[in-house]
Every structure is written in structure tokens, then in C-alpha cells.
mmCIF file with all atom_site columns, C-alpha atoms in Angstrom:
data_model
loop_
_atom_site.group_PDB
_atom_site.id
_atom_site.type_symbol
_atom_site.label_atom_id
_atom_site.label_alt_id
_atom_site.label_comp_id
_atom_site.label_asym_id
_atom_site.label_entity_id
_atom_site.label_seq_id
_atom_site.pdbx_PDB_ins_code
_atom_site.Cartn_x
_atom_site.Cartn_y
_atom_site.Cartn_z
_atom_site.occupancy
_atom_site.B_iso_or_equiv
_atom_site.pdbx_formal_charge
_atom_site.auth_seq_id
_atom_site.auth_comp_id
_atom_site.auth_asym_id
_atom_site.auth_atom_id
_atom_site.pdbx_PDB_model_num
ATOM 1  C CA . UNK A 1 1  ? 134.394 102.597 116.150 1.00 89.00 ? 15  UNK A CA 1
ATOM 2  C CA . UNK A 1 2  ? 136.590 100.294 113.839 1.00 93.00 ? 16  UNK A CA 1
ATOM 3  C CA . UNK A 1 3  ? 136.445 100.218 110.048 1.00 94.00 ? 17  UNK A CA 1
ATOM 4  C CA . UNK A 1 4  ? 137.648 97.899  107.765 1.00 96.00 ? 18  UNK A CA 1
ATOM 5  C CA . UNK A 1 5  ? 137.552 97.905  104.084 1.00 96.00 ? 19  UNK A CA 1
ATOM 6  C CA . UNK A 1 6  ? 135.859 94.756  102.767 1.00 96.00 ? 20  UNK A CA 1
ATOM 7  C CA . UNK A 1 7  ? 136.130 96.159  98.671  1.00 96.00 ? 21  UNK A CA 1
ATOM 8  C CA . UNK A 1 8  ? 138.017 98.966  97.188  1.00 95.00 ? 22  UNK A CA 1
ATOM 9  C CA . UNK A 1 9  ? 138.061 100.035 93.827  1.00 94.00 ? 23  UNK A CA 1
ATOM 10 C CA . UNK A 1 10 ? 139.236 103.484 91.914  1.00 94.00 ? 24  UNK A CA 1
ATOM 11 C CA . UNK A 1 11 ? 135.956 104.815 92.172  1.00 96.00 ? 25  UNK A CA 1
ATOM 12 C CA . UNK A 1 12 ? 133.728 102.242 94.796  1.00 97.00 ? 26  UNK A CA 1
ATOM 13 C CA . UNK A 1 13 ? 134.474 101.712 98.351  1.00 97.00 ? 27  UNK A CA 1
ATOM 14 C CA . UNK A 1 14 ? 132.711 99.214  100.697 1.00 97.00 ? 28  UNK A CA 1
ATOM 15 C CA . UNK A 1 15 ? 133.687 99.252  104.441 1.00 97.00 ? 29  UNK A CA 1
ATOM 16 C CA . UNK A 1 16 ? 132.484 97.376  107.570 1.00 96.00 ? 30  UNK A CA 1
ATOM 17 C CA . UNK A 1 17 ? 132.165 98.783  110.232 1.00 95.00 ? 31  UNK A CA 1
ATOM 18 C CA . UNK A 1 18 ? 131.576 98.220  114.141 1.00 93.00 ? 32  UNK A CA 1
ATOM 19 C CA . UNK A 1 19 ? 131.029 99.466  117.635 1.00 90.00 ? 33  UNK A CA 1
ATOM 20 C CA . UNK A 1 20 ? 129.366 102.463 116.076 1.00 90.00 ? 34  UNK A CA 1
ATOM 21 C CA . UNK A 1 21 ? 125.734 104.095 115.618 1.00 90.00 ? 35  UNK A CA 1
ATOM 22 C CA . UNK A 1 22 ? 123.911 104.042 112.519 1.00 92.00 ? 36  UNK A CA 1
ATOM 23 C CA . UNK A 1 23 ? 122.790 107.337 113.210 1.00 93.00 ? 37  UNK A CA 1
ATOM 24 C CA . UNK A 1 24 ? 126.504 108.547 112.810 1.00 93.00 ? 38  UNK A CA 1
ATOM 25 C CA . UNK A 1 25 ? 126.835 106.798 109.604 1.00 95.00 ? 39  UNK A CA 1
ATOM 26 C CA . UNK A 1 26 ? 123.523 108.712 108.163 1.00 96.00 ? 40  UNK A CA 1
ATOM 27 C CA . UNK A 1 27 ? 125.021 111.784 108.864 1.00 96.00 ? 41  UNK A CA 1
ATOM 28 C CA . UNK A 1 28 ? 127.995 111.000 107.054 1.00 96.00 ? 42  UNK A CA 1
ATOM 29 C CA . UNK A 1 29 ? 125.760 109.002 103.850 1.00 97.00 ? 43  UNK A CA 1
ATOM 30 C CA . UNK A 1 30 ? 124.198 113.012 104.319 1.00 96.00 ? 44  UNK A CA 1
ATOM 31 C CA . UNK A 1 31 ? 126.818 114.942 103.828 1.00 96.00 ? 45  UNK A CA 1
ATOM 32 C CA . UNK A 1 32 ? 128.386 112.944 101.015 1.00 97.00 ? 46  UNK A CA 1
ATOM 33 C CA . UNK A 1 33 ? 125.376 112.824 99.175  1.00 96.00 ? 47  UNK A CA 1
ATOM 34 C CA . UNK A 1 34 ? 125.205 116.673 98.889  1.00 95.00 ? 48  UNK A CA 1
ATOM 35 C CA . UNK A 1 35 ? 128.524 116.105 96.727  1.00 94.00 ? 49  UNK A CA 1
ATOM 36 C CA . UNK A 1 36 ? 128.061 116.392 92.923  1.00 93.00 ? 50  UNK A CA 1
ATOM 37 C CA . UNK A 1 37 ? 130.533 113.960 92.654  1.00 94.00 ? 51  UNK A CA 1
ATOM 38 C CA . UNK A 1 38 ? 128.826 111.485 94.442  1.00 97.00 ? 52  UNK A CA 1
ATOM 39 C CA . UNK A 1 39 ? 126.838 108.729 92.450  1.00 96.00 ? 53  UNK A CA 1
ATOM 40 C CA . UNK A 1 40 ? 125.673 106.403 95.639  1.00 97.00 ? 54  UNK A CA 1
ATOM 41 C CA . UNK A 1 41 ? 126.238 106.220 99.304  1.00 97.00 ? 55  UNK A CA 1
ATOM 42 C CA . UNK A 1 42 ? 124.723 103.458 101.440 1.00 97.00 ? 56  UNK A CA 1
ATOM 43 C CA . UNK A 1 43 ? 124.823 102.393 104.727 1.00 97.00 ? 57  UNK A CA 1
ATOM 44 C CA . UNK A 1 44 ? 122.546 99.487  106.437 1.00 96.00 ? 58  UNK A CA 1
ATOM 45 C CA . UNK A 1 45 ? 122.907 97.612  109.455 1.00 95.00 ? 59  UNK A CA 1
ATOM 46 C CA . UNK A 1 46 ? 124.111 94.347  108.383 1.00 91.00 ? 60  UNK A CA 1
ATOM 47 C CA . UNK A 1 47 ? 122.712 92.230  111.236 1.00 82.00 ? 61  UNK A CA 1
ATOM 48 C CA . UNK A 1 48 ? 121.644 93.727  114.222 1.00 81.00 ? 62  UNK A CA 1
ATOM 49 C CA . UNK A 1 49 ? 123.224 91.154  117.027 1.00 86.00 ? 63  UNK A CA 1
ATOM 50 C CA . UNK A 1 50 ? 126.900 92.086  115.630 1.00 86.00 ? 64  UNK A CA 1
ATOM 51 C CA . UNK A 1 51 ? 126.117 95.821  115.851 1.00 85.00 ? 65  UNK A CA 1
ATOM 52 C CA . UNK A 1 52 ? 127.760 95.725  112.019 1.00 93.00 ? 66  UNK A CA 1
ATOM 53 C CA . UNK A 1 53 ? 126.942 98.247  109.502 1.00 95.00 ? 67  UNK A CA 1
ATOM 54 C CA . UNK A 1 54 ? 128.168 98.494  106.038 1.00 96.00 ? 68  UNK A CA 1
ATOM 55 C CA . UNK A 1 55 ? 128.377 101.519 104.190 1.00 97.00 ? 69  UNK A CA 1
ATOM 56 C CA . UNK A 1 56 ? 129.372 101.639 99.853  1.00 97.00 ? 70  UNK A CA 1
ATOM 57 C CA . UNK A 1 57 ? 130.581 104.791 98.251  1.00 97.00 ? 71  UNK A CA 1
ATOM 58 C CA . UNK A 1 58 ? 130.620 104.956 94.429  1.00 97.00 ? 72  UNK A CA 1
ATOM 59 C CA . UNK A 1 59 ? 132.187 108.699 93.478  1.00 96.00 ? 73  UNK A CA 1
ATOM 60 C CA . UNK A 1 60 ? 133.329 110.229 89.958  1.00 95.00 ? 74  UNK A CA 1
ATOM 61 C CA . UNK A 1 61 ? 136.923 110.540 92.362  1.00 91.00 ? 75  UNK A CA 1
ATOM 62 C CA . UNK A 1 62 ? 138.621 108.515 95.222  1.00 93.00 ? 76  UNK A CA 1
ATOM 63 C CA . UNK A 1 63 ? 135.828 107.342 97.641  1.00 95.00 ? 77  UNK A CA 1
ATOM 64 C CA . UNK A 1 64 ? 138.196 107.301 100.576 1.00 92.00 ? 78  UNK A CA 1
ATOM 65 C CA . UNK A 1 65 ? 138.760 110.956 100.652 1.00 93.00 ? 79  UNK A CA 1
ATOM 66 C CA . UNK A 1 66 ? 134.949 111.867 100.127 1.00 95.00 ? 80  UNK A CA 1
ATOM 67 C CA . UNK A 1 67 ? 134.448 109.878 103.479 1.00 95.00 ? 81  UNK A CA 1
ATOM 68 C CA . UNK A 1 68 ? 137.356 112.271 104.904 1.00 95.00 ? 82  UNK A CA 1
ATOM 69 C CA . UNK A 1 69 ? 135.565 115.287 103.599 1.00 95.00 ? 83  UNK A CA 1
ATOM 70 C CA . UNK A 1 70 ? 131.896 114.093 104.584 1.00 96.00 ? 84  UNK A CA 1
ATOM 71 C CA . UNK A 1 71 ? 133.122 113.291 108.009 1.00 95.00 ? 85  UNK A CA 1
ATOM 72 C CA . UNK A 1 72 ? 135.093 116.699 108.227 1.00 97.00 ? 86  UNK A CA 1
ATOM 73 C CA . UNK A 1 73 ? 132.081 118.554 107.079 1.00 95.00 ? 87  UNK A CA 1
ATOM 74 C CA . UNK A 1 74 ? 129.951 116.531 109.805 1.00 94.00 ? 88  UNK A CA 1
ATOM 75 C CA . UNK A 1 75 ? 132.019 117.325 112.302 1.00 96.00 ? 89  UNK A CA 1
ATOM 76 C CA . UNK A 1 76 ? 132.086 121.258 111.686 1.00 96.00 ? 90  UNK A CA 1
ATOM 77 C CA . UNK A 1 77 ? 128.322 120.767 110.946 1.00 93.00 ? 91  UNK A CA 1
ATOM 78 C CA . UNK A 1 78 ? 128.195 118.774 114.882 1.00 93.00 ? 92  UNK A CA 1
ATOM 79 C CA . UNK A 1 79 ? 130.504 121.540 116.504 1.00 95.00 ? 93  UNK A CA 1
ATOM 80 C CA . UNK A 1 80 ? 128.689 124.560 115.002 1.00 94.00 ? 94  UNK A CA 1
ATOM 81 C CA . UNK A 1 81 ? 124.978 123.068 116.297 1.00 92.00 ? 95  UNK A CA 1
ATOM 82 C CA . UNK A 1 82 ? 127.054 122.265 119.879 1.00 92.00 ? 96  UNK A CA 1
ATOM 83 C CA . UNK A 1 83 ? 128.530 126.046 120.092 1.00 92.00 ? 97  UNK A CA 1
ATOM 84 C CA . UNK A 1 84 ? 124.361 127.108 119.091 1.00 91.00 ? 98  UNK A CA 1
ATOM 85 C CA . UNK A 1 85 ? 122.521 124.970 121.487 1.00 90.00 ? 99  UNK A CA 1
ATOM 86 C CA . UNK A 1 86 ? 125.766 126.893 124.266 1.00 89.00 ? 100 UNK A CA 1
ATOM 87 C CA . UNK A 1 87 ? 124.663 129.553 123.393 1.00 89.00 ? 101 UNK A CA 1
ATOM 88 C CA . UNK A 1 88 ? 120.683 129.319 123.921 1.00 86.00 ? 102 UNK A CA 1
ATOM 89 C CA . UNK A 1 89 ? 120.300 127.360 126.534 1.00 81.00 ? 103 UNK A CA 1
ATOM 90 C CA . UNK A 1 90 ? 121.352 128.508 130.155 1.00 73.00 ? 104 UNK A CA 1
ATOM 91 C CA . UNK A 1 91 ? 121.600 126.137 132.613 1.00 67.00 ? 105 UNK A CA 1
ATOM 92 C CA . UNK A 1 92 ? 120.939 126.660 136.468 1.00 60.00 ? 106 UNK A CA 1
#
């Protein structure tokens, strides 16, 4: 995955990013949009032969560390299903 930041303001962000999933990206647009802080979180596939997706942030507080927290709670969120499915499923 590689990001780059096409706009950045005090309280809007707008990155582009590449060799990802967009499915990754709505979990992330997910968890920041269960901040209060949050006004709007975006993310669409910008054209679908580059495999580019954008993604805009506009938060009450810096953008860039609302990404950090989304992505920190979607990871916990990702690890805690992972250590669930463990321990349901037994494999022969």
C-alpha cells in the first residue's frame, strides 16, 4: 500500500492511495465515522485500471491522526475477530 497526500489542510485531508483494497479503506471510512469529531470521510476508487483510491477526511481536529486512530481501532477490531474465528473453528 502507498499513500500520498494530494491536499492537507488544518482540518481536511485528501490522500491517494495505491496497491491497496477498497475494502480496507471502508473499514477505515467505518471506524472514523463512528468519531463525533468526524464531519466526512470518503473513499472511492478513482479509476479502476490504476487500482487508485482516494479517500478525504474533514474532522473538528487534525485529520491525520483520526486516520492513525481509525486504522488502530481497525486493526484491534481485525485481531479480536481473527483470535474469535481461532477459537471456533477447529481444523483437522
Amino acid at each position: 500500500m502507498n499513500a500520498q497526500v494530494i491536499s492537507s489542510e488544518p482540518k481536511e485531508i485528501s490522500l491517494s492511495i495505491t496497491e491497496t483494497d477498497i475494502g480496507i479503506l471502508y473499514i477505515i471510512q467505518h471506524e472514523l465515522l463512528k468519531a463525533s469529531n468526524i464531519d466526512f470521510a470518503g473513499v472511492i476508487v478513482k479509476h479502476p485500471l490504476t487500482n487508485e483510491c482516494w479517500m478525504r477526511i474533514n474532522s473538528s481536529s487534525k485529520p491525520l491522526g483520526e486516520i492513525k486512530k481509525a486504522t488502530d481501532s481497525a486493526i484491534k477490531m481485525a485481531e479480536e475477530f481473527k483470535q474469535l474465528f481461532n477459537s471456533k473453528i477447529k481444523v483437522n
